[in-house]
Amino acid sequence: MSQDTADVTHQIPDRIPISLIVNGNRRTLDLVPWTSLLDALRDHLALTGTKKGCDHGQCGACTVLVDGRRVNSCLMLAVMTDGAEITTVEGLASDGALHPLQQAFIDHDAFQCGYCTPGQICSAAGLLAEGHAGDADEIRELMSGNLCRCGAYPNIVAAIQQAMGLP
């Protein structure tokens, strides 16, 4: 190792403290710098609703909301979210009542194996907040980053339409 490389590696801290608001609760963590947001949620905060699918940002099973925007949590370092508000599928329900998307997914049987469902629901919550979808085709396009291996896409689109109040 050259002297220059040794100097740089010596400057990287072993752990970095971060503070997040997760599902409305402030949480502090002391993480190694390369911890993904997904691993921080699942392994450090025991929020296992967020699923590890492909771990390459290609399937969307790990989708959560960061400051209201949908992100693939497997692709984001947790330290990048210091101070952010994180919403997982566990945080969508309030006061014991399911989020309208959660209820719509049940009403339309929009999950089969259920593995991708938390990511689908979080992505759909982001889609609703973005306000760009006006019909089924736009919903399909805007949800294209979330894969369902069971093929429940028609039911997922119907559930999102119900939550949006679309026919």
mmCIF file of C-alpha atoms in Angstrom:
data_model
loop_
_atom_site.group_PDB
_atom_site.id
_atom_site.type_symbol
_atom_site.label_atom_id
_atom_site.label_comp_id
_atom_site.label_asym_id
_atom_site.label_seq_id
_atom_site.Cartn_x
_atom_site.Cartn_y
_atom_site.Cartn_z
ATOM 1 C CA MET A 1 0.000 0.000 0.000
ATOM 2 C CA SER A 2 1.407 3.351 -0.980
ATOM 3 C CA GLN A 3 1.769 6.138 1.528
ATOM 4 C CA ASP A 4 -1.028 8.149 -0.191
ATOM 5 C CA THR A 5 -3.505 5.227 -0.033
ATOM 6 C CA ALA A 6 -2.637 4.539 3.578
ATOM 7 C CA ASP A 7 -3.364 8.160 4.456
ATOM 8 C CA VAL A 8 -6.798 8.042 2.778
ATOM 9 C CA THR A 9 -7.903 4.734 4.316
ATOM 10 C CA HIS A 10 -6.897 6.046 7.703
ATOM 11 C CA GLN A 11 -9.383 8.909 7.257
ATOM 12 C CA ILE A 12 -12.422 6.645 6.729
ATOM 13 C CA PRO A 13 -14.185 6.192 10.064
ATOM 14 C CA ASP A 14 -15.060 2.674 11.202
ATOM 15 C CA ARG A 15 -18.602 3.750 12.050
ATOM 16 C CA ILE A 16 -20.727 6.779 11.260
ATOM 17 C CA PRO A 17 -23.573 7.952 13.507
ATOM 18 C CA ILE A 18 -26.808 8.843 11.711
ATOM 19 C CA SER A 19 -30.253 9.946 12.806
ATOM 20 C CA LEU A 20 -33.395 9.075 10.869
ATOM 21 C CA ILE A 21 -37.106 9.490 11.330
ATOM 22 C CA VAL A 22 -38.427 6.037 10.526
ATOM 23 C CA ASN A 23 -42.196 5.628 10.353
ATOM 24 C CA GLY A 24 -42.568 8.732 12.506
ATOM 25 C CA ASN A 25 -40.036 7.739 15.169
ATOM 26 C CA ARG A 26 -36.550 9.214 15.524
ATOM 27 C CA ARG A 27 -33.920 6.493 15.391
ATOM 28 C CA THR A 28 -30.187 6.786 15.783
ATOM 29 C CA LEU A 29 -27.760 4.270 14.375
ATOM 30 C CA ASP A 30 -24.007 3.836 14.385
ATOM 31 C CA LEU A 31 -23.194 2.109 11.094
ATOM 32 C CA VAL A 32 -20.238 1.066 9.033
ATOM 33 C CA PRO A 33 -20.153 3.464 6.067
ATOM 34 C CA TRP A 34 -21.104 0.848 3.458
ATOM 35 C CA THR A 35 -24.369 -0.249 5.136
ATOM 36 C CA SER A 36 -27.250 -0.006 2.672
ATOM 37 C CA LEU A 37 -30.494 1.602 3.765
ATOM 38 C CA LEU A 38 -32.139 -1.784 3.220
ATOM 39 C CA ASP A 39 -29.756 -3.516 5.614
ATOM 40 C CA ALA A 40 -30.081 -0.701 8.147
ATOM 41 C CA LEU A 41 -33.869 -1.096 8.124
ATOM 42 C CA ARG A 42 -33.933 -4.892 8.200
ATOM 43 C CA ASP A 43 -30.849 -5.797 10.233
ATOM 44 C CA HIS A 44 -30.461 -2.837 12.583
ATOM 45 C CA LEU A 45 -34.071 -1.698 13.089
ATOM 46 C CA ALA A 46 -35.800 -5.100 12.656
ATOM 47 C CA LEU A 47 -38.213 -3.669 10.066
ATOM 48 C CA THR A 48 -38.444 -6.797 7.958
ATOM 49 C CA GLY A 49 -41.405 -5.667 5.856
ATOM 50 C CA THR A 50 -38.963 -4.254 3.332
ATOM 51 C CA LYS A 51 -37.709 -7.207 1.300
ATOM 52 C CA LYS A 52 -34.315 -7.951 -0.163
ATOM 53 C CA GLY A 53 -35.010 -9.141 -3.681
ATOM 54 C CA CYS A 54 -32.300 -8.848 -6.305
ATOM 55 C CA ASP A 55 -30.032 -6.541 -4.245
ATOM 56 C CA HIS A 56 -29.197 -4.725 -7.513
ATOM 57 C CA GLY A 57 -32.083 -2.249 -7.810
ATOM 58 C CA GLN A 58 -33.771 -4.212 -10.552
ATOM 59 C CA CYS A 59 -36.835 -5.720 -8.861
ATOM 60 C CA GLY A 60 -38.174 -3.022 -6.515
ATOM 61 C CA ALA A 61 -38.914 -5.386 -3.610
ATOM 62 C CA CYS A 62 -36.919 -3.069 -1.344
ATOM 63 C CA THR A 63 -38.793 0.129 -2.275
ATOM 64 C CA VAL A 64 -39.315 2.568 0.612
ATOM 65 C CA LEU A 65 -40.121 6.267 0.736
ATOM 66 C CA VAL A 66 -37.286 8.681 1.595
ATOM 67 C CA ASP A 67 -38.662 12.157 2.257
ATOM 68 C CA GLY A 68 -41.753 11.052 0.338
ATOM 69 C CA ARG A 69 -39.868 9.856 -2.753
ATOM 70 C CA ARG A 70 -39.715 6.194 -3.656
ATOM 71 C CA VAL A 71 -36.236 4.682 -3.721
ATOM 72 C CA ASN A 72 -34.686 1.248 -3.985
ATOM 73 C CA SER A 73 -33.223 0.961 -0.515
ATOM 74 C CA CYS A 74 -30.683 -1.652 -1.641
ATOM 75 C CA LEU A 75 -28.964 0.989 -3.778
ATOM 76 C CA MET A 76 -28.771 3.754 -1.182
ATOM 77 C CA LEU A 77 -26.209 3.943 1.570
ATOM 78 C CA ALA A 78 -27.842 4.555 4.930
ATOM 79 C CA VAL A 79 -25.402 7.380 5.705
ATOM 80 C CA MET A 80 -26.803 9.223 2.661
ATOM 81 C CA THR A 81 -30.173 9.410 4.430
ATOM 82 C CA ASP A 82 -28.921 11.027 7.637
ATOM 83 C CA GLY A 83 -31.717 13.329 8.811
ATOM 84 C CA ALA A 84 -34.249 11.969 6.313
ATOM 85 C CA GLU A 85 -37.773 10.758 6.924
ATOM 86 C CA ILE A 86 -38.123 7.108 5.940
ATOM 87 C CA THR A 87 -41.460 5.357 5.453
ATOM 88 C CA THR A 88 -41.604 1.590 5.151
ATOM 89 C CA VAL A 89 -44.659 -0.583 4.600
ATOM 90 C CA GLU A 90 -44.927 -0.866 8.391
ATOM 91 C CA GLY A 91 -45.382 2.901 8.602
ATOM 92 C CA LEU A 92 -48.200 3.317 6.096
ATOM 93 C CA ALA A 93 -51.052 2.226 8.362
ATOM 94 C CA SER A 94 -52.136 4.728 10.984
ATOM 95 C CA ASP A 95 -54.169 4.440 14.162
ATOM 96 C CA GLY A 96 -54.779 0.750 13.484
ATOM 97 C CA ALA A 97 -56.327 1.425 10.081
ATOM 98 C CA LEU A 98 -54.755 0.114 6.912
ATOM 99 C CA HIS A 99 -53.516 2.618 4.345
ATOM 100 C CA PRO A 100 -56.041 2.790 1.450
ATOM 101 C CA LEU A 101 -53.471 1.039 -0.762
ATOM 102 C CA GLN A 102 -53.058 -1.798 1.729
ATOM 103 C CA GLN A 103 -56.837 -2.269 1.826
ATOM 104 C CA ALA A 104 -57.087 -2.055 -1.970
ATOM 105 C CA PHE A 105 -54.382 -4.723 -2.356
ATOM 106 C CA ILE A 106 -56.483 -6.996 -0.113
ATOM 107 C CA ASP A 107 -59.719 -6.108 -1.926
ATOM 108 C CA HIS A 108 -58.210 -6.955 -5.319
ATOM 109 C CA ASP A 109 -56.081 -9.922 -4.226
ATOM 110 C CA ALA A 110 -53.138 -7.966 -5.593
ATOM 111 C CA PHE A 111 -50.565 -10.228 -4.035
ATOM 112 C CA GLN A 112 -49.989 -13.896 -4.549
ATOM 113 C CA CYS A 113 -46.779 -14.954 -2.854
ATOM 114 C CA GLY A 114 -46.648 -11.534 -1.159
ATOM 115 C CA TYR A 115 -42.895 -11.156 -1.378
ATOM 116 C CA CYS A 116 -42.918 -8.060 -3.582
ATOM 117 C CA THR A 117 -46.056 -6.606 -1.979
ATOM 118 C CA PRO A 118 -44.356 -4.226 0.515
ATOM 119 C CA GLY A 119 -42.249 -2.717 -2.283
ATOM 120 C CA GLN A 120 -45.259 -2.553 -4.594
ATOM 121 C CA ILE A 121 -47.340 -0.776 -1.948
ATOM 122 C CA CYS A 122 -44.578 1.704 -1.045
ATOM 123 C CA SER A 123 -43.961 2.413 -4.719
ATOM 124 C CA ALA A 124 -47.696 2.905 -5.278
ATOM 125 C CA ALA A 125 -47.819 5.297 -2.298
ATOM 126 C CA GLY A 126 -45.042 7.298 -3.957
ATOM 127 C CA LEU A 127 -46.896 7.153 -7.269
ATOM 128 C CA LEU A 128 -50.045 8.552 -5.649
ATOM 129 C CA ALA A 129 -48.079 11.371 -4.040
ATOM 130 C CA GLU A 130 -46.389 12.220 -7.350
ATOM 131 C CA GLY A 131 -49.796 12.652 -8.994
ATOM 132 C CA HIS A 132 -48.623 11.758 -12.500
ATOM 133 C CA ALA A 133 -50.792 8.704 -13.199
ATOM 134 C CA GLY A 134 -54.195 9.309 -14.714
ATOM 135 C CA ASP A 135 -55.091 5.891 -16.055
ATOM 136 C CA ALA A 136 -54.127 2.211 -16.020
ATOM 137 C CA ASP A 137 -51.490 2.611 -18.736
ATOM 138 C CA GLU A 138 -49.729 5.362 -16.790
ATOM 139 C CA ILE A 139 -49.919 3.299 -13.589
ATOM 140 C CA ARG A 140 -48.306 0.363 -15.383
ATOM 141 C CA GLU A 141 -45.539 2.610 -16.749
ATOM 142 C CA LEU A 142 -44.863 4.316 -13.426
ATOM 143 C CA MET A 143 -44.820 0.975 -11.573
ATOM 144 C CA SER A 144 -42.526 -0.674 -14.128
ATOM 145 C CA GLY A 145 -39.598 -0.695 -11.709
ATOM 146 C CA ASN A 146 -41.428 -3.124 -9.423
ATOM 147 C CA LEU A 147 -41.468 -6.731 -10.559
ATOM 148 C CA CYS A 148 -44.100 -9.304 -9.556
ATOM 149 C CA ARG A 149 -42.926 -12.811 -10.283
ATOM 150 C CA CYS A 150 -46.453 -14.206 -9.728
ATOM 151 C CA GLY A 151 -47.987 -12.091 -12.480
ATOM 152 C CA ALA A 152 -50.517 -10.245 -10.318
ATOM 153 C CA TYR A 153 -50.058 -7.070 -12.355
ATOM 154 C CA PRO A 154 -53.744 -6.670 -13.375
ATOM 155 C CA ASN A 155 -54.754 -6.912 -9.704
ATOM 156 C CA ILE A 156 -52.000 -4.504 -8.618
ATOM 157 C CA VAL A 157 -53.136 -1.941 -11.202
ATOM 158 C CA ALA A 158 -56.772 -2.418 -10.120
ATOM 159 C CA ALA A 159 -55.783 -1.877 -6.475
ATOM 160 C CA ILE A 160 -53.912 1.315 -7.298
ATOM 161 C CA GLN A 161 -56.850 2.530 -9.381
ATOM 162 C CA GLN A 162 -59.160 1.900 -6.404
ATOM 163 C CA ALA A 163 -56.859 3.849 -4.083
ATOM 164 C CA MET A 164 -56.774 6.689 -6.627
ATOM 165 C CA GLY A 165 -60.564 6.668 -6.960
ATOM 166 C CA LEU A 166 -60.330 5.734 -10.638
ATOM 167 C CA PRO A 167 -62.871 3.410 -12.282
#
